[in-house]
Amino acid sequence: MHRSADDRLFRMTTGIFAALVLLLVVGIGFELWRQSLLSIEKFGFKFWTGRVWDPVSGEFGALPFIWGTLYSSLLALLLSTPIALGIAIYISELSPRMLRQPLSYMTELLAAIPSIVYGLWGVFILTPIVRKLELLTPAALRKFPLFSGPPLGVGMGTAAIILSIMVVPFTSSVAREILKNVPIAQREAAYALGATRWEAIKVAMGYGKTGIIGAVMLGLGRALGETIAVTMVIGNNPQISLSLFAPQYTMAAVIANEFTEAADELYLHALIEIGLLLFIITIIVNALSRLFIWSTKRRLVNIISIPPVVEEEKAA
Amino acid sequence: MSYSGRRKIVSAIAEALCAVAVILALLPLAMILFYVIKQGFTSLNWAFFTHMPKPVGEPGGGMANAIVGTLILIGLAATMAVPVGCICGIHLAEYPDSRFASVVRFAADVLNGVPSIVVGIFAFGLVVLPVKRFSAIAGGVALGMLMIPVVVRTTEELLRLVPTGLREAALALGATRARAVFTVIVPAALPGILTGILVATARIAGETAPLLFTALNNSYWSTNITQPIASLTVQVYTYANSPYDDWHRQAWAGAFLLVMITLTLSIIARLAVRGLERMNRP
Amino acid sequence: MMTTIEMERIATPVNREPAESGKGTSKISVQNFDFYYGPAKVLHSINLEIPDRRVTALIGPSGCGKSTFIRSINRMNDIIPNARAKGTITIDGRDIYAAGTDVVALRRRVGMVFQKSNPFPKSIYDNIAYGLRIGGMHNKRELNALVEKSLIRAALWDEVKDRLHEGAFTLSGGQQQRLCIARALAVDPEILLMDEPASALDPIATTKIEELIWDLKVNYTIVIVTHNMQQAARVSDRTAFFMLGRLVEYADTKTIFMNPKEKMTEDYVTGRFG
């Protein structure tokens, strides 16, 4: 009576704050849509296929940015995934006990560095190195579209490198969690059949396959949204090119650079429409990633097993 | 060589490659920290902390306004995020199985993954456009929204760790739900919740993108939150993009300071977590 | 129970020449074997001869070391940190703890079935083919033949022959355990170690496993850990009674259960403790 009334009040009051969080997310989506209406109405679907981004003449085609974001993120995944998985495997399966804490801490440190610092390092340290590498590229390779173009230092390649460094800690820490929770019984089954240590690790990875895919997608989500570090090293040129040497442009970068310069409303709305797409893409990627990770974790947690012998001796 | 021998070599090589992966990841870490310390620490001087930026082209000056600005922005963000995040977390912890709770949890996760620049756009539309003015408040709102999911998650998880016996004991003694929660359960989880707030603060202290069109920047000293305000991150960004060597030098100094701040916060958070685990071990 | 045709199929070795050593001679010889987890000594001076192609049961109360002992025979304890062995265990005359022993090869000769079945999250077929594939066999026809043979040996073929490519987890608990047995048999071990193979199963599934063990011993040396004394009495030829890490008594199963020499053995088998 008295108890349940006050309970209901508590529930409602705290619930309002919880609803606020929900409202925030919905609100972001709504506002993004509302503030890009001018552009949506004017260009429609052609916005996403148009290659020309010319604010002066009022022509807005976002394809170069979509390309830049997807290409840079894909490259970052290609570079970061093997390294992140290698780290996860090393820390959870191979490293001496003593090294585990410090190594995992140092990997997390990578995630703690602000992206402006990555950008600074990228501009002043990495870009000159990449430029030297580009200059050293043999003429034979230069013929390929992947390595064509003048050696500027800034470009897709540099951006991909920086992005991959930033993504590694995210993928690696989730992958480590997954591997930690694979039941020992699976590895024992492999060993008992005469597997080598690497083969047993592969069995464990296979068991946590879905979760590991989720970990990689988490990294993808991170790469898609990264703004500052990328814009400082990618060259900010809205061209579509396969070349790692070529300066290109991403969705997040163009918003960061041109937002305050958007003189007219259409320009602003076009930029915000790009933001809307970025919002939708990252929601989907992150939601899928959580789904994969959560479904694996649930399966793993339900079948946890400890070698009976260790239990037996511990009890003795 | 026998097939079995070959397999063993493959195993050894694969394991070695994993170790190489570790080195490959730690190498950039070492490089970045090295350069930040080398270029930044040497550029730090008293002027950096106490002077304002000099006009374009003139050497010298500092980032005093930016440092203060960052602190003000963090304060604004926390003012918004801590109450909302904590109470939301309390709700999720007290009523964990409702449909509503699952939806809110999903929303918090979504919010966590939204790129910070998109959050900046939202804050722009919400706070800057209506009054046609950039302000520290707008920046604080943007940063606050980035803090909320972290605070919600850590608050919820830590509250759930508190043994249910505690709540039942409080209720049995006649406390109202609100009283039980705020006087017994939350204090029990407080160290952890504070750690979560620390972690969230570390995350936003290094953010640049959402500030670019909310708090903008300010070359002058200002603590007026209805005006644009300087921040370490944006200042470093601006200086880095400039052609002046002196400004580059100062950018490194600012970067050093940023790294120190985020590192310190993350170390404190880690130690706190370790301390908590030790406390909770029976 | 089984038709003569099925018994004949089982009686033929999977892919091995008829064994040279006669039945009943010593296959595994354990001498002065100690085992340590870190500083704690959990096995004390075990001396034991395990006969070829017989079933040897290890019984004893919880924590007596029988699981540790059986896992020492295929050196599974190697993966536990701080675990150390002293003394010798020889199989066919070769000490498996000698320096330079090929542990990977050892584990193919000595198969293991665990207390809780642990099939891989793959299809039934792929589970059994796993051991064969890592051993280098990739020929489809050879794999098919051996998978079928292993499933027949494990008395599971009829139940799964139409769904070899379905997931292992679609099987019942008892079937999963037989799948694990088939998986172990596929790599053609000479010795089969079974650590409480039926303890997680219902009585009917347990009976099937026990029948299987009885049929398998024609071709394999079997060592089985069990806490179920009736099971030991039903299934084994020799029984070893362990207590607190020591081997108390080891004799023919009949003797252990009808006529034990040690009082402790008698107390245990009559249920006075444990």
Tab-separated table of N, CA and C in Angstrom, chain B residues 39-151:
chain	number	residue	atom	x	y	z
B	39	GLN	N	59.000	16.012	-27.676
B	39	GLN	CA	58.662	17.323	-28.213
B	39	GLN	C	57.833	18.132	-27.234
B	40	GLY	N	57.036	17.445	-26.472
B	40	GLY	CA	56.084	18.187	-25.656
B	40	GLY	C	56.648	18.640	-24.331
B	41	PHE	N	57.337	17.723	-23.674
B	41	PHE	CA	57.812	18.065	-22.347
B	41	PHE	C	58.787	19.232	-22.403
B	42	THR	N	59.634	19.200	-23.448
B	42	THR	CA	60.627	20.260	-23.538
B	42	THR	C	59.992	21.601	-23.869
B	43	SER	N	58.795	21.554	-24.450
B	43	SER	CA	58.154	22.814	-24.799
B	43	SER	C	57.304	23.378	-23.681
B	44	LEU	N	57.157	22.573	-22.644
B	44	LEU	CA	56.359	23.064	-21.534
B	44	LEU	C	57.163	24.063	-20.723
B	45	ASN	N	56.576	25.179	-20.513
B	45	ASN	CA	57.218	26.107	-19.595
B	45	ASN	C	56.144	26.858	-18.832
B	46	TRP	N	56.581	27.677	-17.955
B	46	TRP	CA	55.627	28.393	-17.113
B	46	TRP	C	54.668	29.221	-17.973
B	47	ALA	N	55.223	29.792	-19.044
B	47	ALA	CA	54.393	30.624	-19.910
B	47	ALA	C	53.238	29.826	-20.496
B	48	PHE	N	53.508	28.587	-20.771
B	48	PHE	CA	52.480	27.748	-21.369
B	48	PHE	C	51.243	27.697	-20.489
B	49	PHE	N	51.498	27.628	-19.191
B	49	PHE	CA	50.363	27.466	-18.288
B	49	PHE	C	49.707	28.780	-17.925
B	50	THR	N	50.444	29.872	-18.108
B	50	THR	CA	49.893	31.115	-17.578
B	50	THR	C	49.564	32.149	-18.642
B	51	HIS	N	50.099	31.973	-19.850
B	51	HIS	CA	49.869	33.008	-20.842
B	51	HIS	C	48.767	32.647	-21.808
B	52	MET	N	48.273	33.673	-22.451
B	52	MET	CA	47.264	33.493	-23.492
B	52	MET	C	47.977	33.309	-24.818
B	53	PRO	N	47.311	32.792	-25.808
B	53	PRO	CA	47.936	32.664	-27.129
B	53	PRO	C	48.256	34.041	-27.703
B	54	LYS	N	49.414	34.119	-28.359
B	54	LYS	CA	49.784	35.372	-28.989
B	54	LYS	C	49.109	35.435	-30.358
B	55	PRO	N	49.002	36.651	-30.901
B	55	PRO	CA	48.399	36.779	-32.236
B	55	PRO	C	49.208	36.017	-33.265
B	56	VAL	N	48.589	35.818	-34.402
B	56	VAL	CA	49.205	35.002	-35.440
B	56	VAL	C	50.590	35.496	-35.791
B	57	GLY	N	51.544	34.584	-35.779
B	57	GLY	CA	52.880	34.957	-36.209
B	57	GLY	C	53.808	35.346	-35.087
B	58	GLU	N	53.258	35.847	-34.011
B	58	GLU	CA	54.132	36.231	-32.910
B	58	GLU	C	54.490	35.026	-32.069
B	59	PRO	N	55.780	34.858	-31.774
B	59	PRO	CA	56.158	33.683	-30.981
B	59	PRO	C	55.781	33.863	-29.520
B	60	GLY	N	55.790	32.767	-28.814
B	60	GLY	CA	55.535	32.842	-27.374
B	60	GLY	C	54.062	32.671	-27.085
B	61	GLY	N	53.736	32.915	-25.885
B	61	GLY	CA	52.346	32.746	-25.476
B	61	GLY	C	52.125	31.345	-24.923
B	62	GLY	N	50.916	31.109	-24.500
B	62	GLY	CA	50.644	29.816	-23.882
B	62	GLY	C	49.220	29.373	-24.126
B	63	MET	N	48.794	28.436	-23.322
B	63	MET	CA	47.446	27.898	-23.511
B	63	MET	C	46.628	27.982	-22.231
B	64	ALA	N	46.882	29.020	-21.463
B	64	ALA	CA	46.195	29.104	-20.182
B	64	ALA	C	44.692	29.047	-20.355
B	65	ASN	N	44.180	29.779	-21.342
B	65	ASN	CA	42.733	29.797	-21.527
B	65	ASN	C	42.205	28.447	-21.973
B	66	ALA	N	43.031	27.753	-22.759
B	66	ALA	CA	42.582	26.446	-23.233
B	66	ALA	C	42.498	25.442	-22.098
B	67	ILE	N	43.484	25.531	-21.200
B	67	ILE	CA	43.481	24.595	-20.073
B	67	ILE	C	42.247	24.821	-19.210
B	68	VAL	N	42.018	26.086	-18.909
B	68	VAL	CA	40.836	26.403	-18.103
B	68	VAL	C	39.567	26.012	-18.844
B	69	GLY	N	39.587	26.284	-20.142
B	69	GLY	CA	38.409	25.959	-20.945
B	69	GLY	C	38.082	24.480	-20.900
B	70	THR	N	39.122	23.653	-21.021
B	70	THR	CA	38.890	22.213	-20.954
B	70	THR	C	38.262	21.835	-19.622
B	71	LEU	N	38.805	22.423	-18.559
B	71	LEU	CA	38.258	22.099	-17.238
B	71	LEU	C	36.793	22.504	-17.137
B	72	ILE	N	36.486	23.701	-17.656
B	72	ILE	CA	35.097	24.154	-17.602
B	72	ILE	C	34.199	23.217	-18.413
B	73	LEU	N	34.661	22.840	-19.594
B	73	LEU	CA	33.852	21.952	-20.430
B	73	LEU	C	33.607	20.623	-19.737
B	74	ILE	N	34.659	20.082	-19.123
B	74	ILE	CA	34.486	18.818	-18.406
B	74	ILE	C	33.481	18.988	-17.286
B	75	GLY	N	33.589	20.122	-16.595
B	75	GLY	CA	32.639	20.377	-15.518
B	75	GLY	C	31.213	20.424	-16.018
B	76	LEU	N	31.011	21.143	-17.119
B	76	LEU	CA	29.663	21.228	-17.682
B	76	LEU	C	29.159	19.857	-18.092
B	77	ALA	N	30.031	19.122	-18.761
B	77	ALA	CA	29.628	17.803	-19.239
B	77	ALA	C	29.239	16.901	-18.075
B	78	ALA	N	30.052	16.937	-17.022
B	78	ALA	CA	29.779	16.076	-15.871
B	78	ALA	C	28.479	16.484	-15.182
B	79	THR	N	28.255	17.792	-15.117
B	79	THR	CA	27.019	18.263	-14.478
B	79	THR	C	25.806	17.657	-15.149
B	80	MET	N	25.923	17.506	-16.465
B	80	MET	CA	24.799	16.943	-17.194
B	80	MET	C	24.785	15.435	-17.113
B	81	ALA	N	25.954	14.849	-17.306
B	81	ALA	CA	25.988	13.398	-17.507
B	81	ALA	C	25.875	12.613	-16.215
B	82	VAL	N	26.461	13.121	-15.145
B	82	VAL	CA	26.498	12.308	-13.927
B	82	VAL	C	25.101	12.062	-13.352
B	83	PRO	N	24.291	13.123	-13.149
B	83	PRO	CA	22.955	12.830	-12.612
B	83	PRO	C	22.138	11.947	-13.552
B	84	VAL	N	22.101	12.324	-14.840
B	84	VAL	CA	21.286	11.550	-15.776
B	84	VAL	C	21.787	10.125	-15.850
B	85	GLY	N	23.088	9.981	-16.028
B	85	GLY	CA	23.656	8.648	-16.181
B	85	GLY	C	23.472	7.793	-14.948
B	86	CYS	N	23.732	8.360	-13.791
B	86	CYS	CA	23.639	7.575	-12.563
B	86	CYS	C	22.206	7.132	-12.296
B	87	ILE	N	21.272	8.060	-12.412
B	87	ILE	CA	19.888	7.693	-12.095
B	87	ILE	C	19.365	6.703	-13.133
B	88	CYS	N	19.764	6.897	-14.374
B	88	CYS	CA	19.377	5.910	-15.381
B	88	CYS	C	19.957	4.557	-15.015
B	89	GLY	N	21.213	4.544	-14.607
B	89	GLY	CA	21.850	3.298	-14.197
B	89	GLY	C	21.144	2.677	-13.006
B	90	ILE	N	20.709	3.524	-12.073
B	90	ILE	CA	19.973	3.022	-10.906
B	90	ILE	C	18.696	2.339	-11.367
B	91	HIS	N	17.998	2.978	-12.295
B	91	HIS	CA	16.749	2.379	-12.760
B	91	HIS	C	17.013	1.022	-13.397
B	92	LEU	N	18.042	0.960	-14.234
B	92	LEU	CA	18.330	-0.301	-14.911
B	92	LEU	C	18.743	-1.382	-13.924
B	93	ALA	N	19.406	-0.964	-12.839
B	93	ALA	CA	19.844	-1.969	-11.877
B	93	ALA	C	18.692	-2.441	-11.001
B	94	GLU	N	17.749	-1.537	-10.705
B	94	GLU	CA	16.648	-1.913	-9.837
B	94	GLU	C	15.566	-2.686	-10.558
B	95	TYR	N	15.385	-2.416	-11.840
B	95	TYR	CA	14.340	-3.108	-12.603
B	95	TYR	C	14.961	-3.711	-13.854
B	96	PRO	N	15.841	-4.670	-13.663
B	96	PRO	CA	16.662	-5.107	-14.792
B	96	PRO	C	15.933	-5.921	-15.841
B	97	ASP	N	14.801	-6.520	-15.470
B	97	ASP	CA	14.227	-7.458	-16.431
B	97	ASP	C	13.100	-6.898	-17.274
B	98	SER	N	12.787	-5.629	-17.087
B	98	SER	CA	11.653	-5.106	-17.852
B	98	SER	C	12.058	-4.860	-19.298
B	99	ARG	N	11.060	-4.848	-20.147
B	99	ARG	CA	11.278	-4.584	-21.563
B	99	ARG	C	11.909	-3.219	-21.749
B	100	PHE	N	11.384	-2.262	-20.994
B	100	PHE	CA	11.872	-0.899	-21.047
B	100	PHE	C	13.366	-0.866	-20.778
B	101	ALA	N	13.794	-1.620	-19.757
B	101	ALA	CA	15.215	-1.628	-19.401
B	101	ALA	C	16.066	-2.136	-20.558
B	102	SER	N	15.600	-3.201	-21.220
B	102	SER	CA	16.384	-3.713	-22.345
B	102	SER	C	16.507	-2.674	-23.444
B	103	VAL	N	15.400	-1.977	-23.703
B	103	VAL	CA	15.434	-0.960	-24.755
B	103	VAL	C	16.407	0.159	-24.386
B	104	VAL	N	16.342	0.596	-23.128
B	104	VAL	CA	17.232	1.679	-22.695
B	104	VAL	C	18.689	1.238	-22.767
B	105	ARG	N	18.920	-0.009	-22.362
B	105	ARG	CA	20.294	-0.525	-22.410
B	105	ARG	C	20.811	-0.508	-23.838
B	106	PHE	N	19.961	-0.939	-24.754
B	106	PHE	CA	20.347	-0.945	-26.156
B	106	PHE	C	20.619	0.483	-26.616
B	107	ALA	N	19.764	1.424	-26.185
B	107	ALA	CA	19.954	2.817	-26.574
B	107	ALA	C	21.286	3.343	-26.052
B	108	ALA	N	21.621	2.978	-24.817
B	108	ALA	CA	22.898	3.438	-24.255
B	108	ALA	C	24.062	2.877	-25.060
B	109	ASP	N	23.937	1.626	-25.460
B	109	ASP	CA	24.983	1.034	-26.283
B	109	ASP	C	25.097	1.740	-27.618
B	110	VAL	N	23.955	2.057	-28.196
B	110	VAL	CA	23.962	2.778	-29.467
B	110	VAL	C	24.657	4.113	-29.295
B	111	LEU	N	24.267	4.815	-28.232
B	111	LEU	CA	24.846	6.131	-27.975
B	111	LEU	C	26.357	6.028	-27.830
B	112	ASN	N	26.802	4.936	-27.241
B	112	ASN	CA	28.225	4.730	-27.045
B	112	ASN	C	28.972	4.643	-28.370
B	113	GLY	N	28.277	4.110	-29.373
B	113	GLY	CA	28.957	3.882	-30.644
B	113	GLY	C	28.794	5.017	-31.636
B	114	VAL	N	27.964	6.011	-31.297
B	114	VAL	CA	27.773	7.117	-32.230
B	114	VAL	C	29.069	7.912	-32.325
B	115	PRO	N	29.533	8.202	-33.538
B	115	PRO	CA	30.770	8.969	-33.671
B	115	PRO	C	30.623	10.319	-32.986
B	116	SER	N	31.683	10.765	-32.348
B	116	SER	CA	31.572	11.980	-31.542
B	116	SER	C	31.209	13.188	-32.387
B	117	ILE	N	31.551	13.168	-33.658
B	117	ILE	CA	31.231	14.326	-34.486
B	117	ILE	C	29.729	14.400	-34.745
B	118	VAL	N	29.082	13.254	-34.811
B	118	VAL	CA	27.637	13.252	-35.009
B	118	VAL	C	26.945	13.817	-33.774
B	119	VAL	N	27.466	13.452	-32.606
B	119	VAL	CA	26.932	14.015	-31.369
B	119	VAL	C	27.108	15.526	-31.378
B	120	GLY	N	28.240	15.952	-31.941
B	120	GLY	CA	28.481	17.383	-32.060
B	120	GLY	C	27.428	18.067	-32.932
B	121	ILE	N	27.054	17.405	-34.019
B	121	ILE	CA	26.034	17.973	-34.895
B	121	ILE	C	24.732	18.151	-34.123
B	122	PHE	N	24.397	17.123	-33.340
B	122	PHE	CA	23.170	17.176	-32.560
B	122	PHE	C	23.203	18.338	-31.573
B	123	ALA	N	24.335	18.498	-30.878
B	123	ALA	CA	24.448	19.596	-29.920
B	123	ALA	C	24.368	20.937	-30.648
B	124	PHE	N	24.929	20.959	-31.834
B	124	PHE	CA	24.853	22.169	-32.648
B	124	PHE	C	23.403	22.541	-32.916
B	125	GLY	N	22.641	21.547	-33.386
B	125	GLY	CA	21.246	21.805	-33.699
B	125	GLY	C	20.443	22.171	-32.479
B	126	LEU	N	20.806	21.585	-31.347
B	126	LEU	CA	20.022	21.762	-30.132
B	126	LEU	C	20.331	23.064	-29.424
B	127	VAL	N	21.620	23.419	-29.357
B	127	VAL	CA	22.022	24.530	-28.493
B	127	VAL	C	22.552	25.728	-29.265
B	128	VAL	N	23.190	25.474	-30.399
B	128	VAL	CA	23.812	26.598	-31.100
B	128	VAL	C	22.815	27.289	-32.025
B	129	LEU	N	22.124	26.499	-32.832
B	129	LEU	CA	21.214	27.081	-33.826
B	129	LEU	C	20.138	27.981	-33.239
B	130	PRO	N	19.436	27.513	-32.192
B	130	PRO	CA	18.315	28.329	-31.702
B	130	PRO	C	18.744	29.720	-31.257
B	131	VAL	N	19.956	29.832	-30.692
B	131	VAL	CA	20.373	31.162	-30.232
B	131	VAL	C	21.414	31.770	-31.165
B	132	LYS	N	21.698	31.052	-32.264
B	132	LYS	CA	22.640	31.511	-33.268
B	132	LYS	C	23.970	31.904	-32.653
B	133	ARG	N	24.384	31.094	-31.669
B	133	ARG	CA	25.652	31.431	-31.039
B	133	ARG	C	26.351	30.177	-30.554
B	134	PHE	N	27.669	30.129	-30.824
B	134	PHE	CA	28.468	29.040	-30.272
B	134	PHE	C	28.694	29.310	-28.796
B	135	SER	N	28.785	28.272	-28.002
B	135	SER	CA	28.949	28.497	-26.563
B	135	SER	C	29.601	27.300	-25.901
B	136	ALA	N	30.122	27.565	-24.722
B	136	ALA	CA	30.700	26.475	-23.945
B	136	ALA	C	29.624	25.483	-23.549
B	137	ILE	N	28.429	26.005	-23.312
B	137	ILE	CA	27.327	25.104	-22.937
B	137	ILE	C	27.099	24.063	-24.022
B	138	ALA	N	27.113	24.523	-25.289
B	138	ALA	CA	26.909	23.574	-26.384
B	138	ALA	C	27.980	22.497	-26.345
B	139	GLY	N	29.225	22.931	-26.130
B	139	GLY	CA	30.310	21.959	-26.049
B	139	GLY	C	30.119	21.008	-24.881
B	140	GLY	N	29.672	21.570	-23.762
B	140	GLY	CA	29.441	20.747	-22.592
B	140	GLY	C	28.351	19.715	-22.835
B	141	VAL	N	27.302	20.163	-23.546
B	141	VAL	CA	26.218	19.235	-23.873
B	141	VAL	C	26.730	18.085	-24.730
B	142	ALA	N	27.518	18.442	-25.750
B	142	ALA	CA	28.050	17.394	-26.636
B	142	ALA	C	28.891	16.402	-25.846
B	143	LEU	N	29.806	16.936	-25.034
B	143	LEU	CA	30.672	16.047	-24.257
B	143	LEU	C	29.868	15.249	-23.235
B	144	GLY	N	28.880	15.885	-22.672
B	144	GLY	CA	28.060	15.186	-21.684
B	144	GLY	C	27.375	13.980	-22.286
B	145	MET	N	26.859	14.166	-23.504
B	145	MET	CA	26.182	13.052	-24.165
B	145	MET	C	27.143	11.902	-24.413
B	146	LEU	N	28.416	12.226	-24.638
B	146	LEU	CA	29.395	11.158	-24.843
B	146	LEU	C	29.708	10.448	-23.537
B	147	MET	N	29.565	11.170	-22.432
B	147	MET	CA	29.853	10.565	-21.126
B	147	MET	C	28.740	9.630	-20.688
B	148	ILE	N	27.515	9.988	-21.019
B	148	ILE	CA	26.358	9.286	-20.441
B	148	ILE	C	26.413	7.773	-20.566
B	149	PRO	N	26.651	7.203	-21.757
B	149	PRO	CA	26.597	5.736	-21.835
B	149	PRO	C	27.589	5.047	-20.899
B	150	VAL	N	28.783	5.635	-20.757
B	150	VAL	CA	29.776	5.012	-19.880
B	150	VAL	C	29.291	5.035	-18.441
B	151	VAL	N	28.749	6.195	-18.030
B	151	VAL	CA	28.273	6.312	-16.652
B	151	VAL	C	27.111	5.354	-16.413
